[in-house]
PDB file of C-alpha atoms and ligand atoms in Angstrom:
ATOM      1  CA  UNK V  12    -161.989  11.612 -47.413  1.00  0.00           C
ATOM      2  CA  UNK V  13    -163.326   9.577 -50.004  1.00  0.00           C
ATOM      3  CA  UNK V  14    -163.872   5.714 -50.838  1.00  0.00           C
ATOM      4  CA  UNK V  15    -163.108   4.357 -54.554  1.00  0.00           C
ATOM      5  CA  UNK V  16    -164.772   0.650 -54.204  1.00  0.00           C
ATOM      6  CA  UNK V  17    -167.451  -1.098 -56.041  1.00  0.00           C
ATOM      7  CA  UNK V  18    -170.866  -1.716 -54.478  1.00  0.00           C
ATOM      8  CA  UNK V  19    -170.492  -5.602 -54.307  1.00  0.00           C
ATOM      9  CA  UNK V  20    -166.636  -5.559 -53.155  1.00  0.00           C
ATOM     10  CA  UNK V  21    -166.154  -7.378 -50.222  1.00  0.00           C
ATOM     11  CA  UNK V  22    -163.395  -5.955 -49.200  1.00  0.00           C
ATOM     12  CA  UNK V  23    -164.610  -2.639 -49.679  1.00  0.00           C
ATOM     13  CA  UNK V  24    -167.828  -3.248 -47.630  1.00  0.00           C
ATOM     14  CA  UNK V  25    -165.372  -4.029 -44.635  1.00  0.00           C
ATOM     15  CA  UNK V  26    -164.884  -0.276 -44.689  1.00  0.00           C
ATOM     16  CA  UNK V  27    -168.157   1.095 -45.928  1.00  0.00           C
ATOM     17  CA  UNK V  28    -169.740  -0.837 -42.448  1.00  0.00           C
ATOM     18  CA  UNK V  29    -166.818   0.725 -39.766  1.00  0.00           C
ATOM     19  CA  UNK V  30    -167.600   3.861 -41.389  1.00  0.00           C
ATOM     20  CA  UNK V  31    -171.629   3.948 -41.202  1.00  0.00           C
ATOM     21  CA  UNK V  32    -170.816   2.285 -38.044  1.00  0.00           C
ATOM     22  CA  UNK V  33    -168.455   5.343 -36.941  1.00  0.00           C
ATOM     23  CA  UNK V  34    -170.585   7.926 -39.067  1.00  0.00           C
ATOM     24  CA  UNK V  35    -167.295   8.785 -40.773  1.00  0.00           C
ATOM     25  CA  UNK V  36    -167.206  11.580 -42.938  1.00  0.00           C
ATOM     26  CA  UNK V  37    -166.371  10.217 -46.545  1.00  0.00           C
ATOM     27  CA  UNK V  38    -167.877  10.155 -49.247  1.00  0.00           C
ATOM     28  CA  UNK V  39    -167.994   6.845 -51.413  1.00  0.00           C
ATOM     29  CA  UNK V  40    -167.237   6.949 -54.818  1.00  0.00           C
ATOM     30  CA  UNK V  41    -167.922   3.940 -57.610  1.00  0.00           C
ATOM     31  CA  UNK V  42    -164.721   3.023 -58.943  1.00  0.00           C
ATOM     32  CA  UNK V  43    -164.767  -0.362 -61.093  1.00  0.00           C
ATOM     33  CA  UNK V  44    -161.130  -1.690 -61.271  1.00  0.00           C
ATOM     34  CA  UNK V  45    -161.915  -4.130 -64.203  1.00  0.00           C
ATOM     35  CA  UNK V  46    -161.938  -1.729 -67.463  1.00  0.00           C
ATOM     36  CA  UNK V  47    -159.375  -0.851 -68.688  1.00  0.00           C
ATOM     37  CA  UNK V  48    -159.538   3.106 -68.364  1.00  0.00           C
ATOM     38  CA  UNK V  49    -160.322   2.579 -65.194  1.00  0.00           C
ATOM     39  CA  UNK V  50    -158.975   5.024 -62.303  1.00  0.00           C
ATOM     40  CA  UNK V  51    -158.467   2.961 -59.757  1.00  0.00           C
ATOM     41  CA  UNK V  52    -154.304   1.840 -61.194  1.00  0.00           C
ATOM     42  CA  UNK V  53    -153.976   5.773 -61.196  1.00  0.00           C
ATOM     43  CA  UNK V  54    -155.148   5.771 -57.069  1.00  0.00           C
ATOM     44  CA  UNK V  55    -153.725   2.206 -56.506  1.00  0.00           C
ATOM     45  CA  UNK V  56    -150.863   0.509 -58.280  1.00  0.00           C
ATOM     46  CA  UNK V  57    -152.555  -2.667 -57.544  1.00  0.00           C
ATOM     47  CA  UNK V  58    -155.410  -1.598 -59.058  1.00  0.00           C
ATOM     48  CA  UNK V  59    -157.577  -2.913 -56.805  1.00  0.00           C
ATOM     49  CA  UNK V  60    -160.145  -1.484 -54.468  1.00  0.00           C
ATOM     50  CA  UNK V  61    -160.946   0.118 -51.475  1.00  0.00           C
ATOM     51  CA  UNK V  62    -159.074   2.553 -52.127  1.00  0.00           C
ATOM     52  CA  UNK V  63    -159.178   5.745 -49.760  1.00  0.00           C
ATOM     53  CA  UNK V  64    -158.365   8.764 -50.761  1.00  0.00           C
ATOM     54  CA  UNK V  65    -157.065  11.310 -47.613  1.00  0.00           C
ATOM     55  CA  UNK V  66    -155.816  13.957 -49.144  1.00  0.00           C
ATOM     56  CA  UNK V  67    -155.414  15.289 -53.287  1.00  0.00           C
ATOM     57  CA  UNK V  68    -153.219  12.681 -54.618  1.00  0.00           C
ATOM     58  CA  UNK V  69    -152.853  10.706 -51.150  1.00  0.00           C
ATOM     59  CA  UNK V  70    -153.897   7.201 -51.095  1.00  0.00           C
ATOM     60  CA  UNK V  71    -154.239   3.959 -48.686  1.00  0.00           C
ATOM     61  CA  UNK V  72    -155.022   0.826 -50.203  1.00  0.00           C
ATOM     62  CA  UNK V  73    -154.958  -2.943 -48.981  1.00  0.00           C
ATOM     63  CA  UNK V  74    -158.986  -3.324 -47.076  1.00  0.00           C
ATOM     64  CA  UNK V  75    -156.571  -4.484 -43.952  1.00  0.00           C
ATOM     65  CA  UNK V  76    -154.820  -0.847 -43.650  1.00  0.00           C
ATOM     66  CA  UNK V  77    -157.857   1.209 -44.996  1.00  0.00           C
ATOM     67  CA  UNK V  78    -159.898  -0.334 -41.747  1.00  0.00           C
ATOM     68  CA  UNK V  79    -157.020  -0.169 -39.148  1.00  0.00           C
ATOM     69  CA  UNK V  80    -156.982   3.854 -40.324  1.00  0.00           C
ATOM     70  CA  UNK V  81    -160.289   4.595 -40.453  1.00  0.00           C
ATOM     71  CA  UNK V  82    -160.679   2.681 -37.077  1.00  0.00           C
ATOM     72  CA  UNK V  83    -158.057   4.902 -35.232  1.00  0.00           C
ATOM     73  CA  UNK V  84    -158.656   8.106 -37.371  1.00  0.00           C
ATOM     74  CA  UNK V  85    -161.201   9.567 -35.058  1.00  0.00           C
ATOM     75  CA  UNK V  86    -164.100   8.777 -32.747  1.00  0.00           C
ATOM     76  CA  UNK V  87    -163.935   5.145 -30.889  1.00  0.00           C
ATOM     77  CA  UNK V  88    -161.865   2.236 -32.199  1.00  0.00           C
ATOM     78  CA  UNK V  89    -164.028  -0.745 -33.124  1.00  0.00           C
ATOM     79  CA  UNK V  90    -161.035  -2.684 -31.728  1.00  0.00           C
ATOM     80  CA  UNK V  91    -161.175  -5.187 -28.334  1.00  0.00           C
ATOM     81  CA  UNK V  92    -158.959  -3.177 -25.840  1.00  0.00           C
ATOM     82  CA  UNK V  93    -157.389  -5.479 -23.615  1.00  0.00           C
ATOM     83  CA  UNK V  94    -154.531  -7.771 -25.302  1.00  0.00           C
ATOM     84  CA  UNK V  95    -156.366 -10.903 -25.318  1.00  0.00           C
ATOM     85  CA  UNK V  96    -159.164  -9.362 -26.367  1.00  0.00           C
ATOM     86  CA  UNK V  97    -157.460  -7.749 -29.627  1.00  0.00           C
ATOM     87  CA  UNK V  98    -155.524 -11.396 -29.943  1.00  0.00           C
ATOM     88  CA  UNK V  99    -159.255 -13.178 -30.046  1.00  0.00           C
ATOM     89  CA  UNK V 100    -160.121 -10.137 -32.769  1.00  0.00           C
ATOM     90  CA  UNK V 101    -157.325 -10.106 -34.882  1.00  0.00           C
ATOM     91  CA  UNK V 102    -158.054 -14.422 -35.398  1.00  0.00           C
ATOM     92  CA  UNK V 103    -161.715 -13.615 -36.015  1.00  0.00           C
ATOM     93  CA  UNK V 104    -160.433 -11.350 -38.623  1.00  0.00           C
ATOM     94  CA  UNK V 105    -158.134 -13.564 -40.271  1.00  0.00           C
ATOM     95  CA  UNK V 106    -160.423 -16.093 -40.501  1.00  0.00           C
ATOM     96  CA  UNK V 107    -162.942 -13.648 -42.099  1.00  0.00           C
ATOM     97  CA  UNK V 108    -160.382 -12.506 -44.440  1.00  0.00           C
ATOM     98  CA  UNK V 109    -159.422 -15.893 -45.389  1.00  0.00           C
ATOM     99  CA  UNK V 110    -163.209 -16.714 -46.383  1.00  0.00           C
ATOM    100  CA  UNK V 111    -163.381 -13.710 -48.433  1.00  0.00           C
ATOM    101  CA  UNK V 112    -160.568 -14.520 -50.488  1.00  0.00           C
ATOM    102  CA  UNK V 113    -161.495 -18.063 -50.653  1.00  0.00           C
ATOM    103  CA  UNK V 114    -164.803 -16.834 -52.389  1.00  0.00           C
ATOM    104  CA  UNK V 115    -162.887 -14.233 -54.180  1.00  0.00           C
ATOM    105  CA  UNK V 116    -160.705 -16.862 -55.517  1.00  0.00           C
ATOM    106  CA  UNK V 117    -163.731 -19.356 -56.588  1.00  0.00           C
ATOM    107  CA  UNK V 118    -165.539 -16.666 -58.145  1.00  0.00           C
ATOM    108  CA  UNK V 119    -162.603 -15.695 -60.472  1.00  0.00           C
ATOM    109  CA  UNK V 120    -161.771 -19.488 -61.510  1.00  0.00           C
ATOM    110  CA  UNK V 121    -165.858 -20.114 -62.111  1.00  0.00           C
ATOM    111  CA  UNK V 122    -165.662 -17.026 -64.624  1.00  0.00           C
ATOM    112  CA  UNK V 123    -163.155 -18.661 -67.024  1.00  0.00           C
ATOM    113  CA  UNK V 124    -164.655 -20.632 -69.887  1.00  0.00           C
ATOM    114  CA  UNK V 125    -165.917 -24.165 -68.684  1.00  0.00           C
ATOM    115  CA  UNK V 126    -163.691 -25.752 -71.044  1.00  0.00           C
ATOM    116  CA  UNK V 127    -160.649 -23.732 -68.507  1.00  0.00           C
ATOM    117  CA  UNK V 128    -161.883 -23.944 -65.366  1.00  0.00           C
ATOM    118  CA  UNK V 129    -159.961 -26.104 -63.177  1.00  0.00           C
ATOM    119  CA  UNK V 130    -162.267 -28.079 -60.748  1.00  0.00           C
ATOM    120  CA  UNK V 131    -159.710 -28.884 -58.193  1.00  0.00           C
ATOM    121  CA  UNK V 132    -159.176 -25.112 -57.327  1.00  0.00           C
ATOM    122  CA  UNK V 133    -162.999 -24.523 -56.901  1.00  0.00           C
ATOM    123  CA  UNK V 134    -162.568 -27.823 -54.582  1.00  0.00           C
ATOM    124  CA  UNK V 135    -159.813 -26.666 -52.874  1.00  0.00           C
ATOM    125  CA  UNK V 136    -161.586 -23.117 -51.828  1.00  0.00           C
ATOM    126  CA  UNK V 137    -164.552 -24.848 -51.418  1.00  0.00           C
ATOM    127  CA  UNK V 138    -163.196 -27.200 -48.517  1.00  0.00           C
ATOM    128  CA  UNK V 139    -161.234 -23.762 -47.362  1.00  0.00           C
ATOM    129  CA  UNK V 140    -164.754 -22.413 -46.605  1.00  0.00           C
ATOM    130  CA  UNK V 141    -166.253 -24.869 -44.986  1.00  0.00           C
ATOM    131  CA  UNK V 142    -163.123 -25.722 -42.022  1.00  0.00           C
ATOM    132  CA  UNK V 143    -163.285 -22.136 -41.858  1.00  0.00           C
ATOM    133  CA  UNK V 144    -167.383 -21.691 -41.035  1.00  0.00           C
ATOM    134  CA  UNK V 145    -166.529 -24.918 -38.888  1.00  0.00           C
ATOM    135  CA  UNK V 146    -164.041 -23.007 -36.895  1.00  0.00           C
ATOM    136  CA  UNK V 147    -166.147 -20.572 -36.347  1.00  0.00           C
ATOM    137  CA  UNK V 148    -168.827 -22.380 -34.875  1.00  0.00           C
ATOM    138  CA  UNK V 149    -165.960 -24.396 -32.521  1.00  0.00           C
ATOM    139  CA  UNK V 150    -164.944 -20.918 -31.610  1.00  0.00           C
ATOM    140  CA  UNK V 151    -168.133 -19.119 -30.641  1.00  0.00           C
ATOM    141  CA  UNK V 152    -168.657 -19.093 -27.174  1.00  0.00           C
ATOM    142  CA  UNK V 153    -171.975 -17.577 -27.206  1.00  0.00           C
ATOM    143  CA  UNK V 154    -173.406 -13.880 -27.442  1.00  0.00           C
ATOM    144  CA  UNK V 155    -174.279 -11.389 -29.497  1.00  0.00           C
ATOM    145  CA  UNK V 156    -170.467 -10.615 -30.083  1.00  0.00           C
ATOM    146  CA  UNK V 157    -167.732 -12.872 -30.552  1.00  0.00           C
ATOM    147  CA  UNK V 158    -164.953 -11.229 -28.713  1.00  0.00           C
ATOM    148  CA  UNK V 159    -166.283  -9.249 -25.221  1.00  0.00           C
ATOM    149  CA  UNK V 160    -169.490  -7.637 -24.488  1.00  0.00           C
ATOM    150  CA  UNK V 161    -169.712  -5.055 -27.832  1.00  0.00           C
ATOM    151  CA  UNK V 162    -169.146  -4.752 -31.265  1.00  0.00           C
ATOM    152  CA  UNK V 163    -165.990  -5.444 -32.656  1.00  0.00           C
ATOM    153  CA  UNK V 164    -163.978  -5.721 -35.847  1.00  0.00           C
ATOM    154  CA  UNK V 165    -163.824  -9.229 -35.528  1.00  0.00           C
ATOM    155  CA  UNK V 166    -167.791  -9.165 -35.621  1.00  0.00           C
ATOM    156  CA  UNK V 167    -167.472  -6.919 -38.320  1.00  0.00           C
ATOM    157  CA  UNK V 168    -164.948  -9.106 -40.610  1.00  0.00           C
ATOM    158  CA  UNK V 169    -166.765 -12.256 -40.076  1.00  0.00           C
ATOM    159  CA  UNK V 170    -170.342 -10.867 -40.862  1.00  0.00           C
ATOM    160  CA  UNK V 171    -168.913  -9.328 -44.314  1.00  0.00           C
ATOM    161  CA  UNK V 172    -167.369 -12.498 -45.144  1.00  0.00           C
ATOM    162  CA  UNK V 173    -169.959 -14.980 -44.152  1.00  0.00           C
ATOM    163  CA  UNK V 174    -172.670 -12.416 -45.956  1.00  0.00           C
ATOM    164  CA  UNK V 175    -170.131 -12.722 -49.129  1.00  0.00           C
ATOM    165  CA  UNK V 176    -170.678 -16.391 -48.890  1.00  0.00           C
ATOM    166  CA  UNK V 177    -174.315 -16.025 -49.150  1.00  0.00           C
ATOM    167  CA  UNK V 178    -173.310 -13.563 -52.484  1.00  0.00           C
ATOM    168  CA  UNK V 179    -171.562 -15.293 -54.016  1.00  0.00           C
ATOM    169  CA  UNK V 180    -171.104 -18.845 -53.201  1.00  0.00           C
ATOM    170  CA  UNK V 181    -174.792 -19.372 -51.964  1.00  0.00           C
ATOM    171  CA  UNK V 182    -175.470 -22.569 -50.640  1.00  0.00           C
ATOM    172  CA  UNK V 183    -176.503 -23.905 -46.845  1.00  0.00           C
ATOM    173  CA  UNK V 184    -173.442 -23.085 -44.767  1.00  0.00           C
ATOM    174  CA  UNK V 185    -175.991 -22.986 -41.559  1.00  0.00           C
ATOM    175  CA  UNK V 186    -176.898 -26.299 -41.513  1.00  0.00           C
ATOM    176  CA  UNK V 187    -173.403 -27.201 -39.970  1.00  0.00           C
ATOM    177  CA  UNK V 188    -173.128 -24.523 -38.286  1.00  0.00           C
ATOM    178  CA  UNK V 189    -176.563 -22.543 -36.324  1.00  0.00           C
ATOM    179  CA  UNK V 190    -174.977 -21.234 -33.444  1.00  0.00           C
ATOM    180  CA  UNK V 191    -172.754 -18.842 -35.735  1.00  0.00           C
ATOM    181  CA  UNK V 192    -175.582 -18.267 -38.016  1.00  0.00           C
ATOM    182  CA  UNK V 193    -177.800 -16.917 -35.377  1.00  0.00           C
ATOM    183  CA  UNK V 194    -174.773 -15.042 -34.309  1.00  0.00           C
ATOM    184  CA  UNK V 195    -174.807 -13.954 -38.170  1.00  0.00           C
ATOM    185  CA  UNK V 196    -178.371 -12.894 -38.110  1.00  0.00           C
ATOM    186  CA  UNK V 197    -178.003 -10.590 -35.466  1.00  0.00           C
ATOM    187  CA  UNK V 198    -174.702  -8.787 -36.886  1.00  0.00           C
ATOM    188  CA  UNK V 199    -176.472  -8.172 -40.461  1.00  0.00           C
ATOM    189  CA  UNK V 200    -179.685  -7.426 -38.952  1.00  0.00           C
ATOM    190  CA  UNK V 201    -177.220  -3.929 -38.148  1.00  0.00           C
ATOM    191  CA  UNK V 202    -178.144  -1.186 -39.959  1.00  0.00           C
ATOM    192  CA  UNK V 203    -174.767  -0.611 -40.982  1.00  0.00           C
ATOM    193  CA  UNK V 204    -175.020  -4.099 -42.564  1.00  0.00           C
ATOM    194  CA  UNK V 205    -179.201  -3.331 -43.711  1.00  0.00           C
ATOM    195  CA  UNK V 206    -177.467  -0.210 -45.914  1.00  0.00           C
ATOM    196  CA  UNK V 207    -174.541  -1.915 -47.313  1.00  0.00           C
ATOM    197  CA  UNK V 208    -175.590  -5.092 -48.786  1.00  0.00           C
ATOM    198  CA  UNK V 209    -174.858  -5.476 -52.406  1.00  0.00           C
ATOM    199  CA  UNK V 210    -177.714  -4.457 -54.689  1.00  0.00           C
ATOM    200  CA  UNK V 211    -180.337  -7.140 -55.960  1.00  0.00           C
ATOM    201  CA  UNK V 212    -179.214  -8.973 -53.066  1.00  0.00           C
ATOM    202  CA  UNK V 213    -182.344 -11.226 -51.443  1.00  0.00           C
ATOM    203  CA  UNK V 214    -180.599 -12.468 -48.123  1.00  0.00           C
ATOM    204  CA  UNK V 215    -181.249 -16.295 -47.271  1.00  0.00           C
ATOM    205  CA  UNK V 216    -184.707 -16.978 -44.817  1.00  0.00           C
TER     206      UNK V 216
HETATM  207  N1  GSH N  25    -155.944  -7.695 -50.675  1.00  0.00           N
HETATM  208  C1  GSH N  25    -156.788  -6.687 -51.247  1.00  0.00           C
HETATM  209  C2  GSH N  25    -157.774  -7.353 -52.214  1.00  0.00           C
HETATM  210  C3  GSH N  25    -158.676  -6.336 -52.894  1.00  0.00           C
HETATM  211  C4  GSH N  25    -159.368  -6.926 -54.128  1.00  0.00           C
HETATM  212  O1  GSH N  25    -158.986  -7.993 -54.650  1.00  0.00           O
HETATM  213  N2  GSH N  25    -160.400  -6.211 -54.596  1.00  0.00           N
HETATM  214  C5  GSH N  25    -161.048  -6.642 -55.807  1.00  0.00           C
HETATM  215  C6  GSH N  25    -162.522  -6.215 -55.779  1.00  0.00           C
HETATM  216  S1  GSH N  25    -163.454  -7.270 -54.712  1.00  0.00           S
HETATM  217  C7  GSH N  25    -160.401  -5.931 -56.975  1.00  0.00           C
HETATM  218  O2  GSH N  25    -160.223  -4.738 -56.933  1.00  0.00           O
HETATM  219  N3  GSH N  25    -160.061  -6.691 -58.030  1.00  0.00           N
HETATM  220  C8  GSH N  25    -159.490  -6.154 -59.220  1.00  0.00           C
HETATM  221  C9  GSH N  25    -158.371  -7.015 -59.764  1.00  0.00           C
HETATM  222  O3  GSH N  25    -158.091  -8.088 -59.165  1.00  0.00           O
HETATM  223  O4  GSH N  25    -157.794  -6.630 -60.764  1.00  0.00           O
HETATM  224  C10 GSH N  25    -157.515  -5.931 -50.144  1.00  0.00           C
HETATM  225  O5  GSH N  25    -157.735  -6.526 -49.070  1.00  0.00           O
HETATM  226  O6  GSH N  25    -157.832  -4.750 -50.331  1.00  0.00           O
END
């Protein structure tokens, strides 16, 4: 199999983590979806990555899918078993998701010339961010994990967005909010996290 993503996508990292963390065989190959000859509309008519290739001219695209496959394509799911467990997971992974297109969303309106950019939209995500880091910490009940007694998806979501954060909207999210941030320092301290951080990227002492 391979991966057509970009080093910094967020969305790709999602996958590039489960599959260090599985030790997945596929191979990850840079795909920019921004130029115009780009491959990526040719793989994905979104044209957007992760894309993952499974087979000559056989794609799955949308980060949500390309992790629920790789999860369940071999080895053990990353995935709580029990139903409230996968319940507690699957809201982790929303909220995660949420964050990272929140930050998606502010990046894209903070590139447009300042005489363009609409303030209230980088507002609006902004205050999106912040209930959702403040969730978080209401939610954690402790641990190294957030849902049972091992790593999960939901710990896997919610360290790739809250490390996007730190990317891309950088500012001091842990002051409201230490419990999760230890919790956060522990996830990334992974080394499936160590090898997949975006490059240049100094993380926050
Ligand atoms: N909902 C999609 C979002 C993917 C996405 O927006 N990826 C960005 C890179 S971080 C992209 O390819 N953007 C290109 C574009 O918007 O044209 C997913 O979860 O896979």
């Amino acid at each position: 199999m391979k991966l057509y993503a970009t080093p910094t996508s967020p969305y790709a990292r999602k996958a590039r983590v489960l599959i260090h963390e599985k030790k997945l065989d596929v191979d990850f190959v840079q795909a920019d979806p921004w130029p115009e000859d780009s491959v990526v509309p040719h793989k994905n008519p979104l044209g957007k990555v992760p894309v993952l290739e499974l087979a000559p001219d056989s794609f799955l695209f949308e980060s949500a899918l390309v992790v629920h496959y790789l999860d369940r394509v071999e080895g053990k799911s990353l995935e709580a078993k029990d139903a409230v467990g996968y319940w507690q997971s699957q809201w982790w992974q929303a909220l995660g998701n949420g964050i990272i297109d929140a930050v998606i969303q502010r990046v894209i309106e903070g590139r447009r010339p300042e005489d363009k950019r609409w303030d209230g939209k980088l507002e609006r995500e902004a205050a999106r961010i912040a209930r959702a880091v403040a969730a978080a910490e209401g939610a954690y009940r402790g641990g190294k994990f957030l849902v049972g007694d091992r790593f999960t998806l939901a710990d896997l979501v919610l360290g790739v967005a809250l490390r996007y954060v730190d990317f891309r909207y950088p500012h001091d999210w842990r002051a409201g909010a230490p419990n999760i941030a230890r919790w956060h320092e522990g996830i990334t301290a992974r080394p499936s996290f160590v090898e997949t951080e975006p490059p240049g990227f100094v993380a926050p002492v």
